[in-house]
Amino acid sequence: MPPTTAELVHDRSLGDLLVHREVVLDGLDAPQRAARTALADVLAGKSENQLFDAMLVASELIANAIQHSSGAVLIRVEVYELGAALGVVDRGVDITAVPAWPSNSSVDDRTVAVSGRGLFIVDSLASAWSVEEAENGKIVIAILTLPAGPRR
């Protein structure tokens, strides 16, 4: 079984924390754009593919918060020596509303569900992801492993 996000961060297997940034998304017309801008700043020096993966994961997490709750409140980005943790906080309090495993099945075997593909993307790109209770809501966290690069 792969390690959980908490294990990856708290057992220090990602190394030392280098950057911690929180960006308030609540009330923004383009919250994904604000998240991408912050990621471009804190992940400067990483490869274009690593930055693209992080932006895609963040965009999917924010889109899920918008579609399935009252919207994304903030994104928390923590960059470690060997990875990054992206957490999107929303006001939804039911952590069981986020499935433990992505599913794209529908009732009819001949069709594909109209939603659910975002978590497949997150699951494919992230080393681990989870949902946890947060103050006044929940946070969905994805861990991306990143080879060591220049320190910022």
PDB file of C-alpha atoms in Angstrom:
ATOM      1  CA  MET A   1       0.000   0.000   0.000  1.00  0.00           C
ATOM      2  CA  PRO A   2       1.448   3.423  -0.900  1.00  0.00           C
ATOM      3  CA  PRO A   3       2.164   5.849   1.934  1.00  0.00           C
ATOM      4  CA  THR A   4      -0.492   8.340   2.947  1.00  0.00           C
ATOM      5  CA  THR A   5      -0.038  12.062   2.470  1.00  0.00           C
ATOM      6  CA  ALA A   6       0.406  12.515   6.210  1.00  0.00           C
ATOM      7  CA  GLU A   7       3.113   9.851   6.296  1.00  0.00           C
ATOM      8  CA  LEU A   8       4.951  11.428   3.373  1.00  0.00           C
ATOM      9  CA  VAL A   9       4.963  14.859   4.967  1.00  0.00           C
ATOM     10  CA  HIS A  10       5.366  13.988   8.623  1.00  0.00           C
ATOM     11  CA  ASP A  11       7.967  11.247   8.294  1.00  0.00           C
ATOM     12  CA  ARG A  12      10.180  13.800   6.538  1.00  0.00           C
ATOM     13  CA  SER A  13      10.673  11.567   3.487  1.00  0.00           C
ATOM     14  CA  LEU A  14      10.122  14.691   1.382  1.00  0.00           C
ATOM     15  CA  GLY A  15      12.953  16.479   3.192  1.00  0.00           C
ATOM     16  CA  ASP A  16      12.912  19.879   4.793  1.00  0.00           C
ATOM     17  CA  LEU A  17      10.142  22.395   4.196  1.00  0.00           C
ATOM     18  CA  LEU A  18      11.488  25.113   1.890  1.00  0.00           C
ATOM     19  CA  VAL A  19       8.438  27.238   1.063  1.00  0.00           C
ATOM     20  CA  HIS A  20       4.972  27.600   2.594  1.00  0.00           C
ATOM     21  CA  ARG A  21       2.439  29.749   0.767  1.00  0.00           C
ATOM     22  CA  GLU A  22      -1.299  30.204   1.201  1.00  0.00           C
ATOM     23  CA  VAL A  23      -3.361  31.980  -1.421  1.00  0.00           C
ATOM     24  CA  VAL A  24      -6.920  33.035  -0.627  1.00  0.00           C
ATOM     25  CA  LEU A  25      -9.213  31.968  -3.469  1.00  0.00           C
ATOM     26  CA  ASP A  26     -12.565  32.833  -1.910  1.00  0.00           C
ATOM     27  CA  GLY A  27     -14.425  35.381  -4.024  1.00  0.00           C
ATOM     28  CA  LEU A  28     -11.992  35.359  -6.953  1.00  0.00           C
ATOM     29  CA  ASP A  29     -13.423  35.196 -10.471  1.00  0.00           C
ATOM     30  CA  ALA A  30     -10.488  33.023 -11.612  1.00  0.00           C
ATOM     31  CA  PRO A  31      -9.246  30.969  -8.637  1.00  0.00           C
ATOM     32  CA  GLN A  32      -7.367  28.489 -10.850  1.00  0.00           C
ATOM     33  CA  ARG A  33      -5.401  31.355 -12.418  1.00  0.00           C
ATOM     34  CA  ALA A  34      -4.408  32.652  -8.968  1.00  0.00           C
ATOM     35  CA  ALA A  35      -3.281  29.140  -7.979  1.00  0.00           C
ATOM     36  CA  ARG A  36      -1.259  28.708 -11.199  1.00  0.00           C
ATOM     37  CA  THR A  37       0.455  32.053 -10.624  1.00  0.00           C
ATOM     38  CA  ALA A  38       1.433  31.058  -7.081  1.00  0.00           C
ATOM     39  CA  LEU A  39       2.677  27.651  -8.242  1.00  0.00           C
ATOM     40  CA  ALA A  40       4.782  29.210 -11.013  1.00  0.00           C
ATOM     41  CA  ASP A  41       6.411  31.395  -8.378  1.00  0.00           C
ATOM     42  CA  VAL A  42       7.091  28.774  -5.699  1.00  0.00           C
ATOM     43  CA  LEU A  43       8.109  26.033  -8.162  1.00  0.00           C
ATOM     44  CA  ALA A  44      10.448  28.220 -10.195  1.00  0.00           C
ATOM     45  CA  GLY A  45      13.458  26.143 -11.175  1.00  0.00           C
ATOM     46  CA  LYS A  46      11.501  22.895 -11.507  1.00  0.00           C
ATOM     47  CA  SER A  47      10.992  21.360 -14.933  1.00  0.00           C
ATOM     48  CA  GLU A  48       8.146  22.507 -17.127  1.00  0.00           C
ATOM     49  CA  ASN A  49       6.553  19.042 -16.797  1.00  0.00           C
ATOM     50  CA  GLN A  50       6.672  19.180 -12.989  1.00  0.00           C
ATOM     51  CA  LEU A  51       5.138  22.653 -12.990  1.00  0.00           C
ATOM     52  CA  PHE A  52       2.454  21.541 -15.471  1.00  0.00           C
ATOM     53  CA  ASP A  53       1.579  18.513 -13.310  1.00  0.00           C
ATOM     54  CA  ALA A  54       1.285  20.686 -10.193  1.00  0.00           C
ATOM     55  CA  MET A  55      -0.899  23.214 -12.027  1.00  0.00           C
ATOM     56  CA  LEU A  56      -3.143  20.472 -13.392  1.00  0.00           C
ATOM     57  CA  VAL A  57      -3.581  18.860  -9.966  1.00  0.00           C
ATOM     58  CA  ALA A  58      -4.331  22.227  -8.348  1.00  0.00           C
ATOM     59  CA  SER A  59      -6.834  23.110 -11.088  1.00  0.00           C
ATOM     60  CA  GLU A  60      -8.640  19.784 -10.649  1.00  0.00           C
ATOM     61  CA  LEU A  61      -8.797  20.157  -6.862  1.00  0.00           C
ATOM     62  CA  ILE A  62     -10.151  23.696  -7.187  1.00  0.00           C
ATOM     63  CA  ALA A  63     -12.684  22.631  -9.833  1.00  0.00           C
ATOM     64  CA  ASN A  64     -13.897  19.865  -7.508  1.00  0.00           C
ATOM     65  CA  ALA A  65     -14.275  22.361  -4.660  1.00  0.00           C
ATOM     66  CA  ILE A  66     -16.280  24.668  -6.920  1.00  0.00           C
ATOM     67  CA  GLN A  67     -18.496  21.894  -8.297  1.00  0.00           C
ATOM     68  CA  HIS A  68     -19.097  19.912  -5.113  1.00  0.00           C
ATOM     69  CA  SER A  69     -19.062  22.535  -2.352  1.00  0.00           C
ATOM     70  CA  SER A  70     -19.467  26.267  -1.977  1.00  0.00           C
ATOM     71  CA  GLY A  71     -16.141  26.886  -3.722  1.00  0.00           C
ATOM     72  CA  ALA A  72     -12.460  26.877  -2.899  1.00  0.00           C
ATOM     73  CA  VAL A  73     -11.488  29.039   0.054  1.00  0.00           C
ATOM     74  CA  LEU A  74      -7.704  28.825  -0.301  1.00  0.00           C
ATOM     75  CA  ILE A  75      -4.837  26.805  -1.658  1.00  0.00           C
ATOM     76  CA  ARG A  76      -1.949  25.849   0.568  1.00  0.00           C
ATOM     77  CA  VAL A  77       1.326  25.068  -1.190  1.00  0.00           C
ATOM     78  CA  GLU A  78       4.245  23.577   0.685  1.00  0.00           C
ATOM     79  CA  VAL A  79       7.446  22.866  -1.195  1.00  0.00           C
ATOM     80  CA  TYR A  80       9.888  20.413   0.311  1.00  0.00           C
ATOM     81  CA  GLU A  81      13.312  19.341  -0.890  1.00  0.00           C
ATOM     82  CA  LEU A  82      11.855  16.321  -2.699  1.00  0.00           C
ATOM     83  CA  GLY A  83       8.215  17.189  -3.239  1.00  0.00           C
ATOM     84  CA  ALA A  84       5.295  19.500  -2.885  1.00  0.00           C
ATOM     85  CA  ALA A  85       2.018  19.295  -0.980  1.00  0.00           C
ATOM     86  CA  LEU A  86      -0.962  21.065  -2.546  1.00  0.00           C
ATOM     87  CA  GLY A  87      -4.017  21.477  -0.358  1.00  0.00           C
ATOM     88  CA  VAL A  88      -7.305  23.047  -1.397  1.00  0.00           C
ATOM     89  CA  VAL A  89      -9.606  24.095   1.417  1.00  0.00           C
ATOM     90  CA  ASP A  90     -13.349  24.441   0.907  1.00  0.00           C
ATOM     91  CA  ARG A  91     -16.325  24.932   3.238  1.00  0.00           C
ATOM     92  CA  GLY A  92     -17.721  21.447   2.700  1.00  0.00           C
ATOM     93  CA  VAL A  93     -17.705  19.638   6.032  1.00  0.00           C
ATOM     94  CA  ASP A  94     -18.474  16.102   4.850  1.00  0.00           C
ATOM     95  CA  ILE A  95     -15.106  14.475   4.248  1.00  0.00           C
ATOM     96  CA  THR A  96     -16.870  11.274   3.209  1.00  0.00           C
ATOM     97  CA  ALA A  97     -18.226  13.154   0.177  1.00  0.00           C
ATOM     98  CA  VAL A  98     -14.790  12.754  -1.426  1.00  0.00           C
ATOM     99  CA  PRO A  99     -14.411   9.109  -2.462  1.00  0.00           C
ATOM    100  CA  ALA A 100     -11.448   7.201  -1.094  1.00  0.00           C
ATOM    101  CA  TRP A 101     -10.750   5.987  -4.620  1.00  0.00           C
ATOM    102  CA  PRO A 102     -11.600   7.723  -7.898  1.00  0.00           C
ATOM    103  CA  SER A 103     -14.484   6.179  -9.782  1.00  0.00           C
ATOM    104  CA  ASN A 104     -15.703   6.806 -13.277  1.00  0.00           C
ATOM    105  CA  SER A 105     -18.407   4.222 -13.482  1.00  0.00           C
ATOM    106  CA  SER A 106     -22.038   4.868 -14.148  1.00  0.00           C
ATOM    107  CA  VAL A 107     -25.121   2.757 -13.575  1.00  0.00           C
ATOM    108  CA  ASP A 108     -25.098   1.650 -17.230  1.00  0.00           C
ATOM    109  CA  ASP A 109     -21.964  -0.308 -18.251  1.00  0.00           C
ATOM    110  CA  ARG A 110     -22.161   1.167 -21.759  1.00  0.00           C
ATOM    111  CA  THR A 111     -21.753   4.763 -20.604  1.00  0.00           C
ATOM    112  CA  VAL A 112     -19.204   6.793 -18.697  1.00  0.00           C
ATOM    113  CA  ALA A 113     -20.094   8.951 -15.727  1.00  0.00           C
ATOM    114  CA  VAL A 114     -20.291  12.676 -16.457  1.00  0.00           C
ATOM    115  CA  SER A 115     -18.000  13.510 -13.550  1.00  0.00           C
ATOM    116  CA  GLY A 116     -15.268  11.835 -11.555  1.00  0.00           C
ATOM    117  CA  ARG A 117     -12.397  12.095 -14.008  1.00  0.00           C
ATOM    118  CA  GLY A 118     -10.684  14.860 -12.045  1.00  0.00           C
ATOM    119  CA  LEU A 119      -9.754  12.515  -9.221  1.00  0.00           C
ATOM    120  CA  PHE A 120      -8.324  10.093 -11.789  1.00  0.00           C
ATOM    121  CA  ILE A 121      -6.025  12.874 -12.942  1.00  0.00           C
ATOM    122  CA  VAL A 122      -5.054  13.725  -9.357  1.00  0.00           C
ATOM    123  CA  ASP A 123      -4.539  10.044  -8.518  1.00  0.00           C
ATOM    124  CA  SER A 124      -2.393   9.533 -11.621  1.00  0.00           C
ATOM    125  CA  LEU A 125      -0.110  12.511 -11.031  1.00  0.00           C
ATOM    126  CA  ALA A 126       0.122  12.563  -7.236  1.00  0.00           C
ATOM    127  CA  SER A 127       2.228  10.214  -5.121  1.00  0.00           C
ATOM    128  CA  ALA A 128      -0.614  10.261  -2.605  1.00  0.00           C
ATOM    129  CA  TRP A 129      -3.751  12.261  -1.893  1.00  0.00           C
ATOM    130  CA  SER A 130      -6.244  12.466   0.922  1.00  0.00           C
ATOM    131  CA  VAL A 131      -9.043  14.500   2.428  1.00  0.00           C
ATOM    132  CA  GLU A 132      -8.975  15.792   5.992  1.00  0.00           C
ATOM    133  CA  GLU A 133     -11.100  17.964   8.204  1.00  0.00           C
ATOM    134  CA  ALA A 134     -10.055  21.598   8.317  1.00  0.00           C
ATOM    135  CA  GLU A 135     -11.256  24.570  10.256  1.00  0.00           C
ATOM    136  CA  ASN A 136     -14.777  25.340   8.945  1.00  0.00           C
ATOM    137  CA  GLY A 137     -14.529  22.766   6.140  1.00  0.00           C
ATOM    138  CA  LYS A 138     -12.204  20.224   4.603  1.00  0.00           C
ATOM    139  CA  ILE A 139      -8.892  20.137   2.770  1.00  0.00           C
ATOM    140  CA  VAL A 140      -8.006  17.851  -0.107  1.00  0.00           C
ATOM    141  CA  ILE A 141      -4.253  17.349  -0.211  1.00  0.00           C
ATOM    142  CA  ALA A 142      -2.131  15.961  -3.035  1.00  0.00           C
ATOM    143  CA  ILE A 143       1.560  15.142  -2.741  1.00  0.00           C
ATOM    144  CA  LEU A 144       3.787  15.455  -5.787  1.00  0.00           C
ATOM    145  CA  THR A 145       7.315  14.126  -5.628  1.00  0.00           C
ATOM    146  CA  LEU A 146       9.798  16.430  -7.307  1.00  0.00           C
ATOM    147  CA  PRO A 147      13.452  15.639  -7.912  1.00  0.00           C
ATOM    148  CA  ALA A 148      15.746  17.968  -6.033  1.00  0.00           C
ATOM    149  CA  GLY A 149      16.505  21.203  -7.805  1.00  0.00           C
ATOM    150  CA  PRO A 150      17.863  24.624  -6.954  1.00  0.00           C
ATOM    151  CA  ARG A 151      16.813  25.947  -3.564  1.00  0.00           C
ATOM    152  CA  ARG A 152      14.749  29.108  -3.458  1.00  0.00           C
TER     153      ARG A 152
END
